Structure formats: structure tokens, C-alpha cells
mmCIF file of N, CA and C in Angstrom:
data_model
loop_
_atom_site.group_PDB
_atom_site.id
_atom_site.type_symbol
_atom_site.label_atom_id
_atom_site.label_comp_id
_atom_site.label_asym_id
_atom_site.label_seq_id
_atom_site.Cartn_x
_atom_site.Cartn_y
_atom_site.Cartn_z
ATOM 1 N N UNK A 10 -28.169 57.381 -131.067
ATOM 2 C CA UNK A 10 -28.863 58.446 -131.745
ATOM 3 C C UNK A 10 -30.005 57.848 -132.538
ATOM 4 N N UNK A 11 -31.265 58.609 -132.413
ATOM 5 C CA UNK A 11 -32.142 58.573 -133.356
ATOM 6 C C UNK A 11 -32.574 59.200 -133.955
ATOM 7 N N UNK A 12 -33.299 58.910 -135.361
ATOM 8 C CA UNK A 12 -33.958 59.829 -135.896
ATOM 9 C C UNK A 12 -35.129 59.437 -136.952
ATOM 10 N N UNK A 13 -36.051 60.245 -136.828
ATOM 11 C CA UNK A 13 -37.090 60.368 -137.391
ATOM 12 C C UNK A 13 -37.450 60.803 -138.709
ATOM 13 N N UNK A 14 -38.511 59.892 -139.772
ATOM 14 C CA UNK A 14 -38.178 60.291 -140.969
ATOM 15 C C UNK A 14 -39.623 60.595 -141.185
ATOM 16 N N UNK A 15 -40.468 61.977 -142.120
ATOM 17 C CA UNK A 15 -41.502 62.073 -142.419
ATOM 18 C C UNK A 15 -41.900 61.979 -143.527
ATOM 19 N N UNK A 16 -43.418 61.530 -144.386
ATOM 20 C CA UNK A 16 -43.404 61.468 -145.941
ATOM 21 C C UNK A 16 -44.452 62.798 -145.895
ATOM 22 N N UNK A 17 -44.743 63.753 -145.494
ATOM 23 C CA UNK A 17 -44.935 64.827 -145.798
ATOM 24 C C UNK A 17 -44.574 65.934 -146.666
ATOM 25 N N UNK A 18 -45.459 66.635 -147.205
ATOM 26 C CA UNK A 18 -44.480 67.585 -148.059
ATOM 27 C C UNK A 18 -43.503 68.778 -147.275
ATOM 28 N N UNK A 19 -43.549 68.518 -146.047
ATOM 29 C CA UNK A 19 -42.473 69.577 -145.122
ATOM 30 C C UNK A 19 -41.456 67.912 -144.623
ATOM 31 N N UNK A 20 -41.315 67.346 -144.782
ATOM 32 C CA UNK A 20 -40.983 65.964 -144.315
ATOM 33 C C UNK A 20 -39.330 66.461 -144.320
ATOM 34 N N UNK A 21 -38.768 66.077 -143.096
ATOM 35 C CA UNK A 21 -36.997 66.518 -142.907
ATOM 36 C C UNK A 21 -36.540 65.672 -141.740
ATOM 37 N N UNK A 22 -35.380 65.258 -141.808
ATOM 38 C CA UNK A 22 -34.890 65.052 -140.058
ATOM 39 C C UNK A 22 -34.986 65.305 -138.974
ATOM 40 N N UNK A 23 -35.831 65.010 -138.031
ATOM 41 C CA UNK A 23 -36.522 65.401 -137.289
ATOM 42 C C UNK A 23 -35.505 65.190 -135.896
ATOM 43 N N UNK A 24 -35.118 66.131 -134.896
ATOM 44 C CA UNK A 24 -34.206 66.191 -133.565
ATOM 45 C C UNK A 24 -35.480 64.898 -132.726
ATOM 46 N N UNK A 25 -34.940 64.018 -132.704
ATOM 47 C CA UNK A 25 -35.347 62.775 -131.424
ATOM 48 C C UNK A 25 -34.501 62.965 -129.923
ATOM 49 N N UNK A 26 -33.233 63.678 -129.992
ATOM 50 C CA UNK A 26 -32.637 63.788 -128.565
ATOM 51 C C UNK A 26 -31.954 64.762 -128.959
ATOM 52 N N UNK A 27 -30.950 64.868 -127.732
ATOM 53 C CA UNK A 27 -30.034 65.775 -127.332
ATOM 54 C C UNK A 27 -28.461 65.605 -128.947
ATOM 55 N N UNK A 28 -28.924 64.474 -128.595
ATOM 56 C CA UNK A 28 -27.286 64.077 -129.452
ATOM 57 C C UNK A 28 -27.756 63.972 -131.230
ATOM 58 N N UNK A 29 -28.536 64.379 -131.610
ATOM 59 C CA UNK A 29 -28.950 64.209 -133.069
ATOM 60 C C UNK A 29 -28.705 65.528 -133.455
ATOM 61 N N UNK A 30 -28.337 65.732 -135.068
ATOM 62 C CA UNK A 30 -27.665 66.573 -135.730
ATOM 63 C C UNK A 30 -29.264 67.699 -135.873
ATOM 64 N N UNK A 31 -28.643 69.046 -136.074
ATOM 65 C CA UNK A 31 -30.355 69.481 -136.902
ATOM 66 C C UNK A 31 -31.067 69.144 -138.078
ATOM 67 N N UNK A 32 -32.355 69.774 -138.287
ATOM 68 C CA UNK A 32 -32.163 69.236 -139.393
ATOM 69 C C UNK A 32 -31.480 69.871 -140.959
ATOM 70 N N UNK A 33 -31.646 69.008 -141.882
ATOM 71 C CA UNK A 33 -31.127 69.603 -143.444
ATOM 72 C C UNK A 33 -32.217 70.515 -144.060
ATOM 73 N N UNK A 34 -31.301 71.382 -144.502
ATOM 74 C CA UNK A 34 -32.097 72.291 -145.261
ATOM 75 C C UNK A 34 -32.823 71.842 -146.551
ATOM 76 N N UNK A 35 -33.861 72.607 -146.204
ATOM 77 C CA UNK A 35 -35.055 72.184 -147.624
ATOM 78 C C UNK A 35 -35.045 72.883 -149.058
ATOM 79 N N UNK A 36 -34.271 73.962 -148.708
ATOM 80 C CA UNK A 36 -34.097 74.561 -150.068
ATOM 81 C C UNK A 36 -34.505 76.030 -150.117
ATOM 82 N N UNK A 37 -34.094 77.186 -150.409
ATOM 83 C CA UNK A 37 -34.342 78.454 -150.662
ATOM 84 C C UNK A 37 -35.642 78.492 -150.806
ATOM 85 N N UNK A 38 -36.949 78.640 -150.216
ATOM 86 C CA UNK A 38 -38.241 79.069 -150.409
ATOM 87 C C UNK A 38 -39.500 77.789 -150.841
ATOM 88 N N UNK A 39 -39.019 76.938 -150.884
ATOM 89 C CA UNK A 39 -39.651 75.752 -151.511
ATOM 90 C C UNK A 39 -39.172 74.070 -150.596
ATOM 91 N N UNK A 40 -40.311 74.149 -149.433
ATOM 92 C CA UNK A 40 -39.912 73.257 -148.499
ATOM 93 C C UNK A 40 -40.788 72.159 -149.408
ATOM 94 N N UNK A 41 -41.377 71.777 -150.561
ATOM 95 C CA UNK A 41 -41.431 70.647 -151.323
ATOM 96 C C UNK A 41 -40.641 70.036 -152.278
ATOM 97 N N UNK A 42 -39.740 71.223 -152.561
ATOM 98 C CA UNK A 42 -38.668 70.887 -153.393
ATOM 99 C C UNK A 42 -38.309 68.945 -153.029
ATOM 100 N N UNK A 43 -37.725 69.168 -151.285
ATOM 101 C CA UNK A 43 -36.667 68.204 -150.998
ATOM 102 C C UNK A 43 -37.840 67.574 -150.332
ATOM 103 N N UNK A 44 -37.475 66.266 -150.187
ATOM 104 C CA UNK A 44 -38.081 65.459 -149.193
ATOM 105 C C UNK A 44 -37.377 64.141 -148.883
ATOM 106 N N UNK A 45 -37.280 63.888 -147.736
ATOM 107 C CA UNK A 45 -36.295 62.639 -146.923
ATOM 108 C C UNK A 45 -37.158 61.586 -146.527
ATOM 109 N N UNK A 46 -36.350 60.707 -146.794
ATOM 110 C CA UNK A 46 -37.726 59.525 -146.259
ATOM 111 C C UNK A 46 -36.659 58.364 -145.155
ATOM 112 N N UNK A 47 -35.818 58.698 -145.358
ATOM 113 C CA UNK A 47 -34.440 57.148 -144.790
ATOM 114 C C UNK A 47 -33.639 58.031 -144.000
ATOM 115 N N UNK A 48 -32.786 57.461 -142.951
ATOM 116 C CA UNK A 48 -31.586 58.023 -142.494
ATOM 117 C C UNK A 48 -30.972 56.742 -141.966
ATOM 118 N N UNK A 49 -29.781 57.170 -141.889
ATOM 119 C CA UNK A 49 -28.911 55.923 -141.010
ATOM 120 C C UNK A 49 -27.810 56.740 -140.712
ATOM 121 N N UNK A 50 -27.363 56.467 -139.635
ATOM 122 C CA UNK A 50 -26.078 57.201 -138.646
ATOM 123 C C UNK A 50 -24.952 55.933 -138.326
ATOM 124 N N UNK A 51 -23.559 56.263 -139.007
ATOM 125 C CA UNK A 51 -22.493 55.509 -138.717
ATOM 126 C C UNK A 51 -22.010 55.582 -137.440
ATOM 127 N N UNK A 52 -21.831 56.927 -137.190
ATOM 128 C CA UNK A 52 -21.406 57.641 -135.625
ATOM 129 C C UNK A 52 -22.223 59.018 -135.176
ATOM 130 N N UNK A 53 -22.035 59.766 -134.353
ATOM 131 C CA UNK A 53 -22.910 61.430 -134.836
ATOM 132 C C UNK A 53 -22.669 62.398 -135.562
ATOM 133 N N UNK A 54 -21.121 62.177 -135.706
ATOM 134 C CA UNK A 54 -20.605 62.737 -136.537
ATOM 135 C C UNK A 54 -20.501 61.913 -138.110
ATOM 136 N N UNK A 55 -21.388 61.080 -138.738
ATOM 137 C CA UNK A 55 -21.577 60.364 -139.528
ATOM 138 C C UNK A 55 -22.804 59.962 -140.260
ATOM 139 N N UNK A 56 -23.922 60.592 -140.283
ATOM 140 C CA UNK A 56 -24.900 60.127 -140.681
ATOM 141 C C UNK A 56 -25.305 61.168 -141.792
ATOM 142 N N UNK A 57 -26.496 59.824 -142.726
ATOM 143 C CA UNK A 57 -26.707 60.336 -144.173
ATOM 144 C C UNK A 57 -28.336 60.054 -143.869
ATOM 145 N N UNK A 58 -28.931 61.397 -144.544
ATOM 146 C CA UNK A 58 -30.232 60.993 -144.909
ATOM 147 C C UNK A 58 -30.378 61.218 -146.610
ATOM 148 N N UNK A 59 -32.044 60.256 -146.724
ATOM 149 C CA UNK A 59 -31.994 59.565 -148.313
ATOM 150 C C UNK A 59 -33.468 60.214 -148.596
ATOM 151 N N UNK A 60 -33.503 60.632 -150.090
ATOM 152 C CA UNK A 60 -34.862 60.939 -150.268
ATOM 153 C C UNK A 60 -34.900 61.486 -151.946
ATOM 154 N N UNK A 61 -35.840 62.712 -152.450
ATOM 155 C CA UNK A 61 -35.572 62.579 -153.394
ATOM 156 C C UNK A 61 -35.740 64.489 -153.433
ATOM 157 N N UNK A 62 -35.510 65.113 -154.694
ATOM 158 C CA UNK A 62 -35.631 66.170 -155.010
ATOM 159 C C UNK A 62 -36.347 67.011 -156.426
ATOM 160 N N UNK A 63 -37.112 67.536 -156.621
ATOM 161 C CA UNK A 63 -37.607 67.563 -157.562
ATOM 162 C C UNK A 63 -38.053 69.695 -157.877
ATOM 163 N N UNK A 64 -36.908 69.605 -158.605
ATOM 164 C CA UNK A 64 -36.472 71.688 -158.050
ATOM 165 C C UNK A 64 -38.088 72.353 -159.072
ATOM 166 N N UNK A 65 -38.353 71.843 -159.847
ATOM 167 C CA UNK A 65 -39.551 72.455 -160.260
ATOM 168 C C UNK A 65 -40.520 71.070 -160.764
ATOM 169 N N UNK A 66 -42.173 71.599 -160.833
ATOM 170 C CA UNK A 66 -43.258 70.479 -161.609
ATOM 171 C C UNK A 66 -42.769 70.443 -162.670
ATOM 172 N N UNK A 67 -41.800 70.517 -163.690
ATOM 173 C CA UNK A 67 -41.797 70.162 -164.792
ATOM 174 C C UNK A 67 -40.492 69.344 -164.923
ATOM 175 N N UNK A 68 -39.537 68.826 -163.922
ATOM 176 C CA UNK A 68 -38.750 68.025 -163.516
ATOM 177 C C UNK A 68 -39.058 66.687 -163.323
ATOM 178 N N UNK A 69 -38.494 65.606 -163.445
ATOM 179 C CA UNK A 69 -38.379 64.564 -162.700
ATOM 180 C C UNK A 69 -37.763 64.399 -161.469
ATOM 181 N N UNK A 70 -38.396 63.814 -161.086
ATOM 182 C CA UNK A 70 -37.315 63.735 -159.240
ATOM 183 C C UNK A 70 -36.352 63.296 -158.930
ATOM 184 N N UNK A 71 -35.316 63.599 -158.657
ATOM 185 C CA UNK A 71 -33.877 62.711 -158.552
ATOM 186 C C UNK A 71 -33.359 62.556 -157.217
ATOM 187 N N UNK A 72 -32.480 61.454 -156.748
ATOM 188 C CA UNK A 72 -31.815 60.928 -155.730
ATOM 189 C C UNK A 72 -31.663 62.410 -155.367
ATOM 190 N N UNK A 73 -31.709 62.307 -153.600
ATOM 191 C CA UNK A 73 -30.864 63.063 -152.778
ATOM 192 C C UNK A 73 -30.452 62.483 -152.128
ATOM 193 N N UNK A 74 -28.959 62.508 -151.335
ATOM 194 C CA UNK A 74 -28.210 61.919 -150.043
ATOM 195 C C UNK A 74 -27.660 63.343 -149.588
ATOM 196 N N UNK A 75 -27.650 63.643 -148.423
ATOM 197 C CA UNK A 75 -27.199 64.361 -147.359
ATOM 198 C C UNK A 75 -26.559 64.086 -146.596
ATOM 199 N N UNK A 76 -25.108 64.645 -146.004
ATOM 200 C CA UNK A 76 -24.455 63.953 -145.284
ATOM 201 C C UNK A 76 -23.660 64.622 -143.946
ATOM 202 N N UNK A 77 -24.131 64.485 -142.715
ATOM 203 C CA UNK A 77 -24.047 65.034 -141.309
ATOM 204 C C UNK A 77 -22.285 64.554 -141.407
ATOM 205 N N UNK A 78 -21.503 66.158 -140.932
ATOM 206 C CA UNK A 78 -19.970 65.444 -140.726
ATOM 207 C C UNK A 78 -20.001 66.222 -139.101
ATOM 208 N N UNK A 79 -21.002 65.768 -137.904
ATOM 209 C CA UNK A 79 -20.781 66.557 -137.044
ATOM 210 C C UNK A 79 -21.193 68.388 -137.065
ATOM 211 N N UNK A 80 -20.816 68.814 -138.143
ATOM 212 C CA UNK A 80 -21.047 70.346 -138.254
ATOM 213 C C UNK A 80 -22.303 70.965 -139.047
ATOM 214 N N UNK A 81 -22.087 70.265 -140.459
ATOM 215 C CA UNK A 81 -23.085 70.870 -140.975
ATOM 216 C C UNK A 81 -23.592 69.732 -141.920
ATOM 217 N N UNK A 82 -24.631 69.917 -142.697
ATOM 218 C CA UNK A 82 -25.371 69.066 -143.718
ATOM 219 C C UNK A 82 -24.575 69.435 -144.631
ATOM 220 N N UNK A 83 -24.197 68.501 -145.696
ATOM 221 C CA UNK A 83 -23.633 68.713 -147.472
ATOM 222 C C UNK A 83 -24.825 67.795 -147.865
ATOM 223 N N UNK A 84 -25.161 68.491 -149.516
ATOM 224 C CA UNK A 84 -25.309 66.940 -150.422
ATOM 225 C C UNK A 84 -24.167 66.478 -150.574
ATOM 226 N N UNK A 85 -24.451 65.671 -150.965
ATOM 227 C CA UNK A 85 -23.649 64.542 -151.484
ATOM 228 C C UNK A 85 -23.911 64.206 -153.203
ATOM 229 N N UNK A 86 -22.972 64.060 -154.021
ATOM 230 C CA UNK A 86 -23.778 63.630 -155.434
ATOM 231 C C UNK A 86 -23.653 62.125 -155.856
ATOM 232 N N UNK A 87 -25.180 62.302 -156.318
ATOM 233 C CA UNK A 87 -25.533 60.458 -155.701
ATOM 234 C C UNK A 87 -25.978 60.388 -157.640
ATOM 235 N N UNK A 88 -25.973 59.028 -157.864
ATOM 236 C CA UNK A 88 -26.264 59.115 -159.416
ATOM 237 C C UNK A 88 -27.503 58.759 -159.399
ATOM 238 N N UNK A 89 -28.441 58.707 -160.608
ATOM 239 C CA UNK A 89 -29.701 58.325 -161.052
ATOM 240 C C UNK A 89 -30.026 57.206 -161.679
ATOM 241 N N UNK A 90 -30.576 56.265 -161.649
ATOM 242 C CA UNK A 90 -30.509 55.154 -162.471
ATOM 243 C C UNK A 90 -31.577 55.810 -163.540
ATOM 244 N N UNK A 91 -30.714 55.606 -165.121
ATOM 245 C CA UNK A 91 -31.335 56.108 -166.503
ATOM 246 C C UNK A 91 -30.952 57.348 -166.690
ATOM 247 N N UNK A 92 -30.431 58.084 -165.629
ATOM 248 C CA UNK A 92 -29.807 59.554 -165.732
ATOM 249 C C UNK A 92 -31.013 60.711 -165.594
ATOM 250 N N UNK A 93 -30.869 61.712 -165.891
ATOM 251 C CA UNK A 93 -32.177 63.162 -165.354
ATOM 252 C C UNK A 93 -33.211 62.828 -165.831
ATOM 253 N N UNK A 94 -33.531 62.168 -167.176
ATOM 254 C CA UNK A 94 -34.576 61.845 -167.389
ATOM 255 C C UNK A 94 -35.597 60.496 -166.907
ATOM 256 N N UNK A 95 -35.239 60.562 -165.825
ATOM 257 C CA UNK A 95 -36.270 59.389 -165.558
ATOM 258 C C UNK A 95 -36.032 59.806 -163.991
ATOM 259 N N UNK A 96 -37.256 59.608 -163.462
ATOM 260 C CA UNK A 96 -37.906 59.882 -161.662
ATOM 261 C C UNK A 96 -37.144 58.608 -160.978
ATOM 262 N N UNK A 97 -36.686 59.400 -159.942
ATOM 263 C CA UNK A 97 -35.845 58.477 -159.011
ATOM 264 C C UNK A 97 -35.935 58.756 -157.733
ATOM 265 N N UNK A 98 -36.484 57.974 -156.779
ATOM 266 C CA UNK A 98 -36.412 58.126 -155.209
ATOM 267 C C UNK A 98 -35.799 57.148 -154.606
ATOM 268 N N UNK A 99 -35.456 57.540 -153.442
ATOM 269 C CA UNK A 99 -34.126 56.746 -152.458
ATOM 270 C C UNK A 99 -35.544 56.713 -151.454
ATOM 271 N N UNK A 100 -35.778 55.642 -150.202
ATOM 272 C CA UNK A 100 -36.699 55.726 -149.658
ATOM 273 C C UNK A 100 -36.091 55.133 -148.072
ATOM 274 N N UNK A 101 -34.774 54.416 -148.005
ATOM 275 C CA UNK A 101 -34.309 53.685 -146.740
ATOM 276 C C UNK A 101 -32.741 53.980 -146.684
ATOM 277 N N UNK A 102 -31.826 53.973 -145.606
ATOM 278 C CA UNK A 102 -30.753 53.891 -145.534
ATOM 279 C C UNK A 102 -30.145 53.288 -144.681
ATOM 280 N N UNK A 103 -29.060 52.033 -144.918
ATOM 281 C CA UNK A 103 -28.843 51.725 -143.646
ATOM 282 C C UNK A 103 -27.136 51.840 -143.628
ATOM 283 N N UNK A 104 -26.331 51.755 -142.832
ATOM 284 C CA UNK A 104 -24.514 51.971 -142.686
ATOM 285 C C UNK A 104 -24.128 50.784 -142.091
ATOM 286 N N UNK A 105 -23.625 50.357 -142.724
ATOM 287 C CA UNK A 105 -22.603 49.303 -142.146
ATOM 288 C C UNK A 105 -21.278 50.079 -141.375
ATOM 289 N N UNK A 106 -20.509 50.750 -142.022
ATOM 290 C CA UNK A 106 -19.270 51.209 -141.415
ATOM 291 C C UNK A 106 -19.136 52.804 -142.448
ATOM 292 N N UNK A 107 -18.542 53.406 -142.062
ATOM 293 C CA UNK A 107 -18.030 54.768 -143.058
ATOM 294 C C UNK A 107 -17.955 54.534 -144.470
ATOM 295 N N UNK A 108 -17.436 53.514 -144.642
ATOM 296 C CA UNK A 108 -17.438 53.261 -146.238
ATOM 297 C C UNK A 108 -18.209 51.870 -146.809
ATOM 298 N N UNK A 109 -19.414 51.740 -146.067
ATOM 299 C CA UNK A 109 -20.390 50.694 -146.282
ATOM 300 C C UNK A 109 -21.419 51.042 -146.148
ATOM 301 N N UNK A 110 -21.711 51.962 -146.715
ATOM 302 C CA UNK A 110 -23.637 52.797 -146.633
ATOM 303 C C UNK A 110 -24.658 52.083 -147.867
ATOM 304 N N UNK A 111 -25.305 51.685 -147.524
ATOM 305 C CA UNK A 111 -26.750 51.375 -148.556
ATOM 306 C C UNK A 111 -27.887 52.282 -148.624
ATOM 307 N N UNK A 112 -28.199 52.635 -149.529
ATOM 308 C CA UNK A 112 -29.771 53.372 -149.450
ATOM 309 C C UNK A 112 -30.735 52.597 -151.135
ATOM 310 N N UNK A 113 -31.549 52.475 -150.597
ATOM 311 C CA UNK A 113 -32.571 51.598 -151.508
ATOM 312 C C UNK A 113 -34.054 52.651 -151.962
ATOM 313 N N UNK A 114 -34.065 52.323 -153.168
ATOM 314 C CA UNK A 114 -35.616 52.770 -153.698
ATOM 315 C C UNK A 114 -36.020 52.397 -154.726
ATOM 316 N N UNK A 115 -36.531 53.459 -155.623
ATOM 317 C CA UNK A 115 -37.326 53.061 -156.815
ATOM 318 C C UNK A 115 -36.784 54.412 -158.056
ATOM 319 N N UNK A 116 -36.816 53.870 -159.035
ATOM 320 C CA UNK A 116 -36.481 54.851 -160.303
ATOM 321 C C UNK A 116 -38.065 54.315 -161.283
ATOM 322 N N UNK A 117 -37.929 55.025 -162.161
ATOM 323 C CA UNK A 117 -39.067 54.722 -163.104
ATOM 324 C C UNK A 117 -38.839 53.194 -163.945
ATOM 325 N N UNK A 118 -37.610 52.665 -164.092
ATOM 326 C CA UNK A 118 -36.851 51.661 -164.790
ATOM 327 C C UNK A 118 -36.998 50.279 -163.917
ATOM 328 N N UNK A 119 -37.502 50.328 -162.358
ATOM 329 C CA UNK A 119 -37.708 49.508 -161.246
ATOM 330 C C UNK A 119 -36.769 50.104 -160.261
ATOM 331 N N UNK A 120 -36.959 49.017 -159.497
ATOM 332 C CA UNK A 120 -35.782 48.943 -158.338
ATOM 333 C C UNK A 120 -34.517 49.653 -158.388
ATOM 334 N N UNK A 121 -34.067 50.551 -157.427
ATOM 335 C CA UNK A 121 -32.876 51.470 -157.327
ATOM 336 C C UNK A 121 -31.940 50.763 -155.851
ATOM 337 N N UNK A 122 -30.755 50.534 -156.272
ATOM 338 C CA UNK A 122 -30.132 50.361 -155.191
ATOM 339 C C UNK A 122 -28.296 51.071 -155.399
ATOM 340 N N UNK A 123 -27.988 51.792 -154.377
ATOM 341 C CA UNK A 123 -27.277 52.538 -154.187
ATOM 342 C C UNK A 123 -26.202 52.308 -153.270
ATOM 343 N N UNK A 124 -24.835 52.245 -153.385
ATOM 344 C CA UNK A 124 -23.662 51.571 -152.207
ATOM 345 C C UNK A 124 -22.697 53.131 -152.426
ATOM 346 N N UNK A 125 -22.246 53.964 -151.061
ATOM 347 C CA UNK A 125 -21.345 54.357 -150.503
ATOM 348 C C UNK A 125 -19.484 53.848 -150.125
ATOM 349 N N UNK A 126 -19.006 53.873 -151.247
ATOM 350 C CA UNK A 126 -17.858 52.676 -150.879
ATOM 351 C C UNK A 126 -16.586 53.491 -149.414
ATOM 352 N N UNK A 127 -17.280 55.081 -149.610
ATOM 353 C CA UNK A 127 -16.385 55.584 -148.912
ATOM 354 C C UNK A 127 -15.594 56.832 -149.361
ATOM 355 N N UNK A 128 -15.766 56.860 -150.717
ATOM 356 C CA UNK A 128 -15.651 58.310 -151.710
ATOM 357 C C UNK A 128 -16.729 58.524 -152.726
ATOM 358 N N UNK A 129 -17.436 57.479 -153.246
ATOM 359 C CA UNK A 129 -18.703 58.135 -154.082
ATOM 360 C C UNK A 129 -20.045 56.982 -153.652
ATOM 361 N N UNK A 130 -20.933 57.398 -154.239
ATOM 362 C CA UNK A 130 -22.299 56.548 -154.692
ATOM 363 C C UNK A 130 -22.056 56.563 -155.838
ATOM 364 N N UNK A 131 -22.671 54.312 -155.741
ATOM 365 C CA UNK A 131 -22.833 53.823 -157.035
ATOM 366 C C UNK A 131 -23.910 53.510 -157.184
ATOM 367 N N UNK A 132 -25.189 52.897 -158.577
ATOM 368 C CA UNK A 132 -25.549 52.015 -158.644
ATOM 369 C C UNK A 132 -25.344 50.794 -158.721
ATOM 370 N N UNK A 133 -26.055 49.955 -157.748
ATOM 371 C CA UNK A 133 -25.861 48.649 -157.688
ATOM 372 C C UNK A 133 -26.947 48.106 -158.547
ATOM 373 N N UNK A 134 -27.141 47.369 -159.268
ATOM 374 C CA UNK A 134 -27.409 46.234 -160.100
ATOM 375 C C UNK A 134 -28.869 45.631 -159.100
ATOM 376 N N UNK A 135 -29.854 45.443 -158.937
ATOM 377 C CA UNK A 135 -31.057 44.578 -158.476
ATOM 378 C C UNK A 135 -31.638 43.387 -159.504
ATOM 379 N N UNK A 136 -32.156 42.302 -158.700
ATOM 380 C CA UNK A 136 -32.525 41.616 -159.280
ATOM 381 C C UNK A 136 -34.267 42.023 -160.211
ATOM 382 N N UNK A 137 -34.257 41.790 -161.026
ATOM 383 C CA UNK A 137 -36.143 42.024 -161.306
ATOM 384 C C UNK A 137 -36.626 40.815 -160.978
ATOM 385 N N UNK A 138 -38.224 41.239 -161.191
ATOM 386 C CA UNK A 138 -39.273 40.066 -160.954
ATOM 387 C C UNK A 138 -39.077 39.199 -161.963
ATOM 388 N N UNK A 139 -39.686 37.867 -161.567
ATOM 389 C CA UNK A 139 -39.357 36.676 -162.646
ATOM 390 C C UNK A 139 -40.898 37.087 -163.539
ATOM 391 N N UNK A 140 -40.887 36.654 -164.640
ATOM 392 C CA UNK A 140 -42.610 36.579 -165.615
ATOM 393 C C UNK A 140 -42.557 37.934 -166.360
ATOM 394 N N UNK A 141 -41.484 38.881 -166.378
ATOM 395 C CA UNK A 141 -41.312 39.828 -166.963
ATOM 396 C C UNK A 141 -42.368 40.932 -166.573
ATOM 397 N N UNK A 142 -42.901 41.208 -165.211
ATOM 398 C CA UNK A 142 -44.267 42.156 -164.765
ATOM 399 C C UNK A 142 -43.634 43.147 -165.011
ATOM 400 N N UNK A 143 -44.352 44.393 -165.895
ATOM 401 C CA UNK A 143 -44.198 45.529 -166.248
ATOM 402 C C UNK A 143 -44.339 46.835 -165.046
ATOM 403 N N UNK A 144 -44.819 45.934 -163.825
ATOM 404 C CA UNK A 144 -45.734 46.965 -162.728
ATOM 405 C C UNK A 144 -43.831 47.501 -162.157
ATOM 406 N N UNK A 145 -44.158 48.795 -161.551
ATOM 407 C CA UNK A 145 -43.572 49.599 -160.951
ATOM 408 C C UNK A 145 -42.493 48.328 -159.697
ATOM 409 N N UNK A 146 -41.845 48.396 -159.601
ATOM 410 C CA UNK A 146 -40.801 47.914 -158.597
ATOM 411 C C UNK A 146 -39.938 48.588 -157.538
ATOM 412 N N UNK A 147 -40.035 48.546 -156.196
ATOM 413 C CA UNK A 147 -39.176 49.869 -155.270
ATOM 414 C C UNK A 147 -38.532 48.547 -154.471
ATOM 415 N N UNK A 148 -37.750 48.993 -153.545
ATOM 416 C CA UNK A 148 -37.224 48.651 -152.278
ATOM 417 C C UNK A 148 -37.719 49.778 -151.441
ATOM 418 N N UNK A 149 -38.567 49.265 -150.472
ATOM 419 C CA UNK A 149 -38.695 49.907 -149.262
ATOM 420 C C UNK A 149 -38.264 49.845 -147.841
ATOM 421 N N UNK A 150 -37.132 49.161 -147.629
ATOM 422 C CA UNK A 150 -36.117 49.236 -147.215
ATOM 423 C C UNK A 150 -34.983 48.569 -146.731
ATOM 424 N N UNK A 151 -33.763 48.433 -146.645
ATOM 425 C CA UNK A 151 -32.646 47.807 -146.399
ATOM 426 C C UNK A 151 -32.184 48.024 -144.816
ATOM 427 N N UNK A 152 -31.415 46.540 -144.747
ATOM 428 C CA UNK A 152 -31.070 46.818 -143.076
ATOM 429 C C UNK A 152 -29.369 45.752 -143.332
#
């Protein structure tokens, strides 16, 4: 299975074949709300896409994970590094096994990294830059 990820403001899971899930819903009336940028598939009945959500302009953007069980899309509740107040995007995802998912990005604080153990999302801990650089820090993507 494959699938396709867009950075558009209509940007969603895009059907590459026969055997790929549809896509996830964007949200009641507001296809900028959500936006996906990562996916990774354990099995077909197993795959998560990663991105971020931001329900109005006067919000910060927070983690989204979505998660294909074969039938339908769920979120999933994924945490924020710094919590609601601070902008957070997920930008890659990759699966090791059902309970070995990674998805990587950026929060306002630097680098965001995120592990699936198999019942929740955590933050994982990243290293920072050495010289103390104040500039913005992401992961753009994990394999």
C-alpha cells in the first residue's frame, strides 16, 4: 500500500491504489482546519496519518494522528509538547510494528518527537543543537 501526502491547504490522504484506505475527514466545513503531511501503514488495516490542526486563527496548532483500523478513520489523542499553548506540527510517520509507531516534527519549543507504544502517544525527549541556537528546530522526517 501507498500513500500520498499533500502540504496544501485541502492537503489529506490521497487513494494511490485499490488497497488504500479513503481518505480522513477534514472537519465540518473547514477543509483548513486539518492538514496531514506523514503517513505510515503497519498493515491495511493499520495505518496512521500525522499532521497538525488548528480549529480557529486565533488558536495555536496542535498534533493530529489519525488512525485507519480497516473501517474507518479515528483521531487518536496525541500530546503537545508545552501543552495548548504553544504551535505544534507532526510532519513524518514511520511504523515499525503495531506498537512501534514514530511520527516526528516541530513545536514552537524545537524539535517534537512522538512514540506509539501500542495504547497511547508519548513525547520523546530530542536532542538540541550544540552553541545554544535560538533558530526554530523540526524533524522532517523519520524512517
Amino acid at each position: 500500500m501507498r500513500a500520498a501526502i499533500g502540504f496544501d491547504s485541502f492537503s489529506s490522504l490521497d487513494r494511490c491504489d485499490a488497497s488504500a484506505p479513503p481518505r480522513p475527514p477534514l472537519g465540518p466545513g473547514d477543509a483548513t482546519a486539518r492538514r496531514f503531511f506523514g503517513a505510515a501503514a503497519v498493515a491495511t488495516n493499520d495505518v496512521w496519518a500525522v499532521g497538525a490542526q488548528q480549529p480557529t486563527s486565533l488558536t495555536d496548532p496542535h498534533t493530529l494522528i489519525l488512525h485507519w483500523d480497516g473501517s474507518v478513520w479515528s483521531i487518536v489523542s496525541s500530546p503537545n509538547d508545552g501543552g495548548n499553548t504553544v504551535g505544534n506540527h507532526l510532519l513524518a510517520a514511520s511504523a515499525v510494528s503495531a506498537n512501534d509507531v514514530w511520527s516526528v516534527g516541530y513545536s514552537e519549543l524545537g524539535t517534537l518527537s512522538e512514540h506509539w507504544d501500542g495504547t497511547r502517544w508519548s513525547v520523546v525527549p530530542t536532542p538540541t543543537s550544540a552553541g545554544g541556537n535560538s533558530a526554530p528546530e523540526f524533524l522532517p522526517s523519520v524512517v
